[in-house]
Coordinates of N, CA and C in Angstrom, one line a residue:
X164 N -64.7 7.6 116.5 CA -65.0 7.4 115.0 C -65.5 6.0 114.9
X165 N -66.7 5.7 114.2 CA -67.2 4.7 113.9 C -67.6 4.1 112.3
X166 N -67.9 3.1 111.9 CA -68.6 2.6 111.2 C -69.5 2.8 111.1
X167 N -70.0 3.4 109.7 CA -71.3 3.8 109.3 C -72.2 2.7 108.4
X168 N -72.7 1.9 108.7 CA -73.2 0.9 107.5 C -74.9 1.4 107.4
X169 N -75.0 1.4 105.6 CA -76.3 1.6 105.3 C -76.6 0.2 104.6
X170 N -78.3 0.0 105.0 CA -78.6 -1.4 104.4 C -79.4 -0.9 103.4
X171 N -79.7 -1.2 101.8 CA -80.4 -0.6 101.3 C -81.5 -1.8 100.7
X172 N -82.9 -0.9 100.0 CA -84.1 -2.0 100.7 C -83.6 -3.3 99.5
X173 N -82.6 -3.2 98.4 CA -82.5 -4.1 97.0 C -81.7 -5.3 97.9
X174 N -81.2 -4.7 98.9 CA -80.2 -5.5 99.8 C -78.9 -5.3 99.8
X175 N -78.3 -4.1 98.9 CA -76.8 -3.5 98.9 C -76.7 -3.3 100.1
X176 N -75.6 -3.5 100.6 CA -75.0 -2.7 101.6 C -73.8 -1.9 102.1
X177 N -73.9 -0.7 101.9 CA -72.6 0.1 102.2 C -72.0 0.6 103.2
X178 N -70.9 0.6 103.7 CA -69.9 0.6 104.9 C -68.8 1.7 104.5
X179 N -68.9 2.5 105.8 CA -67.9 3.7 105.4 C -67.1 3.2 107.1
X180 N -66.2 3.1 106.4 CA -64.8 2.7 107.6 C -64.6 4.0 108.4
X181 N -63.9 4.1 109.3 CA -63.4 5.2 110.1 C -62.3 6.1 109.1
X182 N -61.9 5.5 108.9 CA -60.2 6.0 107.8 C -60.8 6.0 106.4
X183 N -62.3 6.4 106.1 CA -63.2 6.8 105.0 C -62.8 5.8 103.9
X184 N -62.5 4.4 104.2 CA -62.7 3.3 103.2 C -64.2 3.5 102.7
X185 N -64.5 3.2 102.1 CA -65.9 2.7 101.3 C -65.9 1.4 101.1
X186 N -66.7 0.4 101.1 CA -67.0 -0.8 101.2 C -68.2 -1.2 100.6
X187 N -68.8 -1.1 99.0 CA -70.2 -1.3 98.8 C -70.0 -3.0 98.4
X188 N -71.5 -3.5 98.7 CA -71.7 -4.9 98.2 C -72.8 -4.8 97.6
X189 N -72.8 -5.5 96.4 CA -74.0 -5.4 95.5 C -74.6 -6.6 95.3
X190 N -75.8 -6.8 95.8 CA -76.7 -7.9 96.5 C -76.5 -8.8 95.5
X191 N -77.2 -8.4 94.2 CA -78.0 -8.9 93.0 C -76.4 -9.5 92.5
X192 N -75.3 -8.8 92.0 CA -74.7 -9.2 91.5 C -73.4 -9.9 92.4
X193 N -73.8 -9.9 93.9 CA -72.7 -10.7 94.9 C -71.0 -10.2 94.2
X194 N -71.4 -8.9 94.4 CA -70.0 -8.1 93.9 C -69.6 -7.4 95.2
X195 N -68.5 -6.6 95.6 CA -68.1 -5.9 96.7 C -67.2 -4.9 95.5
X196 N -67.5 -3.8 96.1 CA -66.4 -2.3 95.2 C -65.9 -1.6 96.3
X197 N -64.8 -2.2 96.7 CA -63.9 -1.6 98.0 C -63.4 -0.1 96.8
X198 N -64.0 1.2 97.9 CA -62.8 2.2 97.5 C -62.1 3.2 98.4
X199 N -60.6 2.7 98.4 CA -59.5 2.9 99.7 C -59.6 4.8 99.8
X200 N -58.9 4.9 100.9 CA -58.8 6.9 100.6 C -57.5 6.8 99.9
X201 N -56.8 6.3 100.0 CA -55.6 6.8 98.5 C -56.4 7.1 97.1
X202 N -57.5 6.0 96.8 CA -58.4 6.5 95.6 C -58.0 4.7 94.7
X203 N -57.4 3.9 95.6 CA -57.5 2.2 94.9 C -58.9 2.0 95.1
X204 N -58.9 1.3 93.9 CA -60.7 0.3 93.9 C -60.4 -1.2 93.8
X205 N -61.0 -2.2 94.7 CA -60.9 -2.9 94.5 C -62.4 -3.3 94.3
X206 N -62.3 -4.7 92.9 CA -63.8 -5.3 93.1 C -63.3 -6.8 93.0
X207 N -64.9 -7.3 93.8 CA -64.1 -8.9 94.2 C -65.8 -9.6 93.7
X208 N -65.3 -9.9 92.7 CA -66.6 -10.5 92.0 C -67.2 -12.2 92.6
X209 N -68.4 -12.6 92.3 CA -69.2 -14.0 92.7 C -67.7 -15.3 92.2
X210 N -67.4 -15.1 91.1 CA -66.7 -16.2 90.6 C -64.9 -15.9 90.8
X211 N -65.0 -15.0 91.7 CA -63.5 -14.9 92.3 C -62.4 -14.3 91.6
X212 N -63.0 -13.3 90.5 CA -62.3 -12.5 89.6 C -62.4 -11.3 90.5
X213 N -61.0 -10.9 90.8 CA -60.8 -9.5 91.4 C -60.0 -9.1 90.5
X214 N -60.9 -7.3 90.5 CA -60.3 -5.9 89.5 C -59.5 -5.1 90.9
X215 N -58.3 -4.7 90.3 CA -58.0 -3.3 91.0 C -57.8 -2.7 90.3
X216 N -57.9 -0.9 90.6 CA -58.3 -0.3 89.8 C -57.5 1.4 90.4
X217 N -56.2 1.4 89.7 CA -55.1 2.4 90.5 C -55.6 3.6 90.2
X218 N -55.4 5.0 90.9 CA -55.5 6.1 90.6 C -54.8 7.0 89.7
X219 N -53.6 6.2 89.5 CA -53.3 6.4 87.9 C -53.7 5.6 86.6
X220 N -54.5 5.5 87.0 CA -55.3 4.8 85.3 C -55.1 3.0 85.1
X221 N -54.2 2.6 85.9 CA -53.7 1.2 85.7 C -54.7 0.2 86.4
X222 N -55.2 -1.1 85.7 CA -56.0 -2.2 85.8 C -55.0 -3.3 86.0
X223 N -55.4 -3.7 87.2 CA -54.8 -5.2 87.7 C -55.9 -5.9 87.7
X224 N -56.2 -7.2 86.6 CA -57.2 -8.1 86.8 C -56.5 -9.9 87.1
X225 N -57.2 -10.5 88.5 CA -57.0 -11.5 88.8 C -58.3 -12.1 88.0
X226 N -58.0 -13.4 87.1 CA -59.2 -14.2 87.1 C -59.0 -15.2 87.6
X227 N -60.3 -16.0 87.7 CA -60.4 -17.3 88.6 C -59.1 -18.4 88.5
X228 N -58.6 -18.4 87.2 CA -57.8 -19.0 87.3 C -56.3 -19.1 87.6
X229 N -56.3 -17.7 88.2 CA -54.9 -17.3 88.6 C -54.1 -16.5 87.5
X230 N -55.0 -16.5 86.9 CA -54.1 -15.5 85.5 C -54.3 -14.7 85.8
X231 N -52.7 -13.2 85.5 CA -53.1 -11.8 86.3 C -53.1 -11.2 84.4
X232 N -54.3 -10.0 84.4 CA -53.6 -9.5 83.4 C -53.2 -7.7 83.5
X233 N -52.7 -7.5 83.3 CA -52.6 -5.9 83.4 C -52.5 -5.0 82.4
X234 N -53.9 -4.0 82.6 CA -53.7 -3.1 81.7 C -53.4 -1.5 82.1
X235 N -52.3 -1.0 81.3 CA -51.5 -0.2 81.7 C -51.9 0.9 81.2
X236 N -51.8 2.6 81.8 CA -52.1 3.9 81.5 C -52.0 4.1 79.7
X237 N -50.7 3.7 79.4 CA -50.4 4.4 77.6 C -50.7 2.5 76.7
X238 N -51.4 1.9 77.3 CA -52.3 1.5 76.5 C -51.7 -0.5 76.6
X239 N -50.5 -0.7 77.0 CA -50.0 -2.0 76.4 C -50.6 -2.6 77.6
X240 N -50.8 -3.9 77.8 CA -51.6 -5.3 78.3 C -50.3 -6.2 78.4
X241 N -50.4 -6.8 79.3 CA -49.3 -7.7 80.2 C -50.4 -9.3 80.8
X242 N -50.4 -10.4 80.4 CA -51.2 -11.0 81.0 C -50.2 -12.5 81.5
X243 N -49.9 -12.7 82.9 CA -49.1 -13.4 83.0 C -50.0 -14.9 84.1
X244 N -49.5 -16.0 82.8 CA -50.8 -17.1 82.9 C -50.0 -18.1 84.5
X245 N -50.8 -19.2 84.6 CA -50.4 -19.7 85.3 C -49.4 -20.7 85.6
X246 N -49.2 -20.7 84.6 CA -48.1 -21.6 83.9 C -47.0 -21.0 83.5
X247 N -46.7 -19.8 83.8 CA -45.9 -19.0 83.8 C -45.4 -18.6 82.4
X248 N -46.4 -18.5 81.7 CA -46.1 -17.8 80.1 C -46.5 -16.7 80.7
X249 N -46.1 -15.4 79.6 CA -46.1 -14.3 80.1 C -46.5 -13.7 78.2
X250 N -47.5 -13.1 78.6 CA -48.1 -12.1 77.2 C -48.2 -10.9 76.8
X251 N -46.9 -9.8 76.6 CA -47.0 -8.5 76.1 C -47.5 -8.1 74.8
X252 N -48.6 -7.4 75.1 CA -49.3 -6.8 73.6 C -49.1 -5.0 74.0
X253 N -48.4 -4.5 72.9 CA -47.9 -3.3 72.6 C -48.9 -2.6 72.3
X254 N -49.1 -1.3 72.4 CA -50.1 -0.3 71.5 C -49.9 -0.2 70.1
X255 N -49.0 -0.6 69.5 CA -49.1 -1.0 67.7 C -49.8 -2.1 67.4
X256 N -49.9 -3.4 68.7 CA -51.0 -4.5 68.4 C -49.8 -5.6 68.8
X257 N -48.4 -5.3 68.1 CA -47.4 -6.6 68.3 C -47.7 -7.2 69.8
X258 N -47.2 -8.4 69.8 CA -47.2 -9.1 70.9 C -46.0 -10.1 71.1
X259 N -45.7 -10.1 72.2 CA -44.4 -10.9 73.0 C -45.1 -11.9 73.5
X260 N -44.4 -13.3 73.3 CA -44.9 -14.1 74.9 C -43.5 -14.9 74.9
X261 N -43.8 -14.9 76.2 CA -42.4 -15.8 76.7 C -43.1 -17.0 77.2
X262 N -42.5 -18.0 76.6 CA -42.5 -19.6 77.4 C -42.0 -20.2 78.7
X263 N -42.7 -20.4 79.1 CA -42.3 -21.3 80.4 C -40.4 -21.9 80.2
X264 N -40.8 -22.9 78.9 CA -39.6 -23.3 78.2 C -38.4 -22.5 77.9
X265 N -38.8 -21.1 78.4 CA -37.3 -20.5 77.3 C -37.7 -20.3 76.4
X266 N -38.9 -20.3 75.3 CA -38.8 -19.7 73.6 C -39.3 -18.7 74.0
X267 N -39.3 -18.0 72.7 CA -40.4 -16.7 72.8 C -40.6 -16.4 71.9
X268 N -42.2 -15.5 71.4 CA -42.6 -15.3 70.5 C -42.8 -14.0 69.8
X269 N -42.4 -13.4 68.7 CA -42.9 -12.0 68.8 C -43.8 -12.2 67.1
X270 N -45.4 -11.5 67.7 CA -46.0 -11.2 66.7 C -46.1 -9.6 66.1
X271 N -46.0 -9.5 64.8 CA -46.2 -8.5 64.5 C -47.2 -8.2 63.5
X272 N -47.9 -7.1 62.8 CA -48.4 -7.0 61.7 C -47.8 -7.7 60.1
X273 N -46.6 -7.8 60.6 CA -45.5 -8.8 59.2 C -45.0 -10.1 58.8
X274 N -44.9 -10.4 60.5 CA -44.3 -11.5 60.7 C -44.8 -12.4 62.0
X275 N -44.3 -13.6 62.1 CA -44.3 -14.1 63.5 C -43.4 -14.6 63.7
X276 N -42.0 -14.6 64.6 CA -41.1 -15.1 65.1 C -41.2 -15.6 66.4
X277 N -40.5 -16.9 66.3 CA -40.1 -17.3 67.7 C -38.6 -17.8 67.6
X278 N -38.3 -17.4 69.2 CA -36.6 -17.6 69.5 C -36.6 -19.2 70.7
X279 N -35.9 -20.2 69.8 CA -35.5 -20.7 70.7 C -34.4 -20.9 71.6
X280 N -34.1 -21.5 72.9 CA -33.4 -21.4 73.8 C -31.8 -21.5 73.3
X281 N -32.1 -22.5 72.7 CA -30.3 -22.6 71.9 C -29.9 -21.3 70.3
X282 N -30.7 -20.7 70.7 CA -30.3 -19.5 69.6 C -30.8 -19.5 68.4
X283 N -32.2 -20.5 67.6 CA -32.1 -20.8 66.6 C -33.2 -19.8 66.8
X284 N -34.0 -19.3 65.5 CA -34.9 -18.1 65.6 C -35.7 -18.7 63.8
X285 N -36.8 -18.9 64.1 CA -37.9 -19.0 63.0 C -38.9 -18.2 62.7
X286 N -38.9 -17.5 61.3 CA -40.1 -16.4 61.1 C -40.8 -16.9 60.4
X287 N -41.9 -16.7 60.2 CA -43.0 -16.7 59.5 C -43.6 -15.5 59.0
X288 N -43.3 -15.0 57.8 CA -43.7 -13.9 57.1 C -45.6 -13.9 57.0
X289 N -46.1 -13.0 56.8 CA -47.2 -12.7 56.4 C -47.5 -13.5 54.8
X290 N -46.6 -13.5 54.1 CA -46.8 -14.3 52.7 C -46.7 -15.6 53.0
X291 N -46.4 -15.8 54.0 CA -46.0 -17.5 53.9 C -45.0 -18.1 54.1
X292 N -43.8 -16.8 53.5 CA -42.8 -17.7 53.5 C -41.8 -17.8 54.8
X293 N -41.0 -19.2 55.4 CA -40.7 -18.9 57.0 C -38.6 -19.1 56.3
X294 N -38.3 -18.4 57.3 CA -37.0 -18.3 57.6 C -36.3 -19.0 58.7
X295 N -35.6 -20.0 58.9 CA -34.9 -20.2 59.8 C -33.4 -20.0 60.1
X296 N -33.1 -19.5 61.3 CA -31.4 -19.2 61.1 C -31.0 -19.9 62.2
X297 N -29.9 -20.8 61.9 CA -29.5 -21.6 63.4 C -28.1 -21.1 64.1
X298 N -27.3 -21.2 65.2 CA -26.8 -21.0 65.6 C -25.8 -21.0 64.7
X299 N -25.5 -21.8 63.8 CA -24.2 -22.2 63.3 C -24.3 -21.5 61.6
X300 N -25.4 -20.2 61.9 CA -25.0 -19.5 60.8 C -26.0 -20.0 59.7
X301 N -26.0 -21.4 59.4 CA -27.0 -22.2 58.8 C -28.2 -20.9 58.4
X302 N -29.0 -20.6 57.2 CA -30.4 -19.6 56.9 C -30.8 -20.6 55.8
X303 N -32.1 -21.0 56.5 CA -32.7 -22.2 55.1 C -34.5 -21.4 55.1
X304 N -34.8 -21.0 54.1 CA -35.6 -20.3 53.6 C -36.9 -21.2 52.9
X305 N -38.0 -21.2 53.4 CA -38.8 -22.0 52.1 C -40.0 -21.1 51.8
X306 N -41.0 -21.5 50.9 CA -41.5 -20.7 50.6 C -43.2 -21.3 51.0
X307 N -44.3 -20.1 50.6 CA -45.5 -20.5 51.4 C -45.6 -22.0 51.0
X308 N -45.2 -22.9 50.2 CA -45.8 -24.3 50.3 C -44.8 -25.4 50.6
X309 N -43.7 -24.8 51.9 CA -43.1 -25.4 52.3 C -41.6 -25.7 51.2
X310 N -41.7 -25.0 49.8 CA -40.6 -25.6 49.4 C -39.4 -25.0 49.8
X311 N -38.3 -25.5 49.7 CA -36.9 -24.7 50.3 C -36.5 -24.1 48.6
X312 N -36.2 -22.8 49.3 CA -35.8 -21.6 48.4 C -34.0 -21.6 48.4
X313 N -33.8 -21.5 49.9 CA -32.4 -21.1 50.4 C -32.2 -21.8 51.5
X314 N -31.0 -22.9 51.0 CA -30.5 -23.3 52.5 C -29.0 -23.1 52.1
X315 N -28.2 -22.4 53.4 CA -27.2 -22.3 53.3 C -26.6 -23.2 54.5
X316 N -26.2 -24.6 53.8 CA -25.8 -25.8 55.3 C -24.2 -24.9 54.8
X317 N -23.4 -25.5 56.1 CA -22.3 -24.9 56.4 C -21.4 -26.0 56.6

């Protein structure tokens, strides 16, 4: 069993492995579209952005700068940066990120919250108006132009 390589005249060239890998290279665009016999694709682009590409529907994208993002069969996106923030976006649109730091953020169509490490949690409503609640029970409320509505000090 051998190696089959065709050179074609644009300058692609395609490689069929023994174990029926596929291996095309695409001159013009200095791309490679490895596709495995399980049915993985990998592509390994000029600027060092590699796609893989599962046989169940799932996209693993490396970009150049080490950020992986993943997009998943039923629709939600995971993109985890280099700095170790991490970005879930949901198929309703909401989005999670987690901080390096320990906070985290959740956006929604209503609101935007983030949680910090020591338990205090800040929303920011769609109108404007933000909520804070701190560990010690504390809820001080202001309104879109910053003024305080409700503080309950303790």
């Amino acid at each position: 069993i051998t190696t089959v390589t065709i050179t074609f005249f644009n300058g692609d060239v395609k490689q069929v492995m023994p174990d029926q890998t596929v291996i095309y290279y695409y001159a013009d665009a200095k791309t490679t579209h490895t596709t495995y016999s399980d049915g993985l694709e990998v592509l390994q682009f000029s600027n060092g952005q590699i796609e893989k590409h599962y046989p169940d529907g799932k996209k693993e994208i490396t970009f150049p700068d080490q950020t992986i993002k993943n997009l998943f069969t039923d629709g939600q996106e995971e993109s985890i940066f280099p700095d170790g923030t991490i970005v879930r976006i949901q198929r309703d649109g909401s989005k999670t990120i987690e901080f390096n730091n320990g906070q985290r953020e959740l956006h929604t169509s209503q609101f935007k919250r983030r949680e910090y490490p020591d338990g205090t949690v800040k929303t920011v409503y769609m109108n404007g108006q933000q909520e804070t609640k701190y560990v010690s029970g504390r809820v001080r409320v202001k309104d879109k132009d910053g003024n305080i509505i409700v503080d309950t000090k303790l």
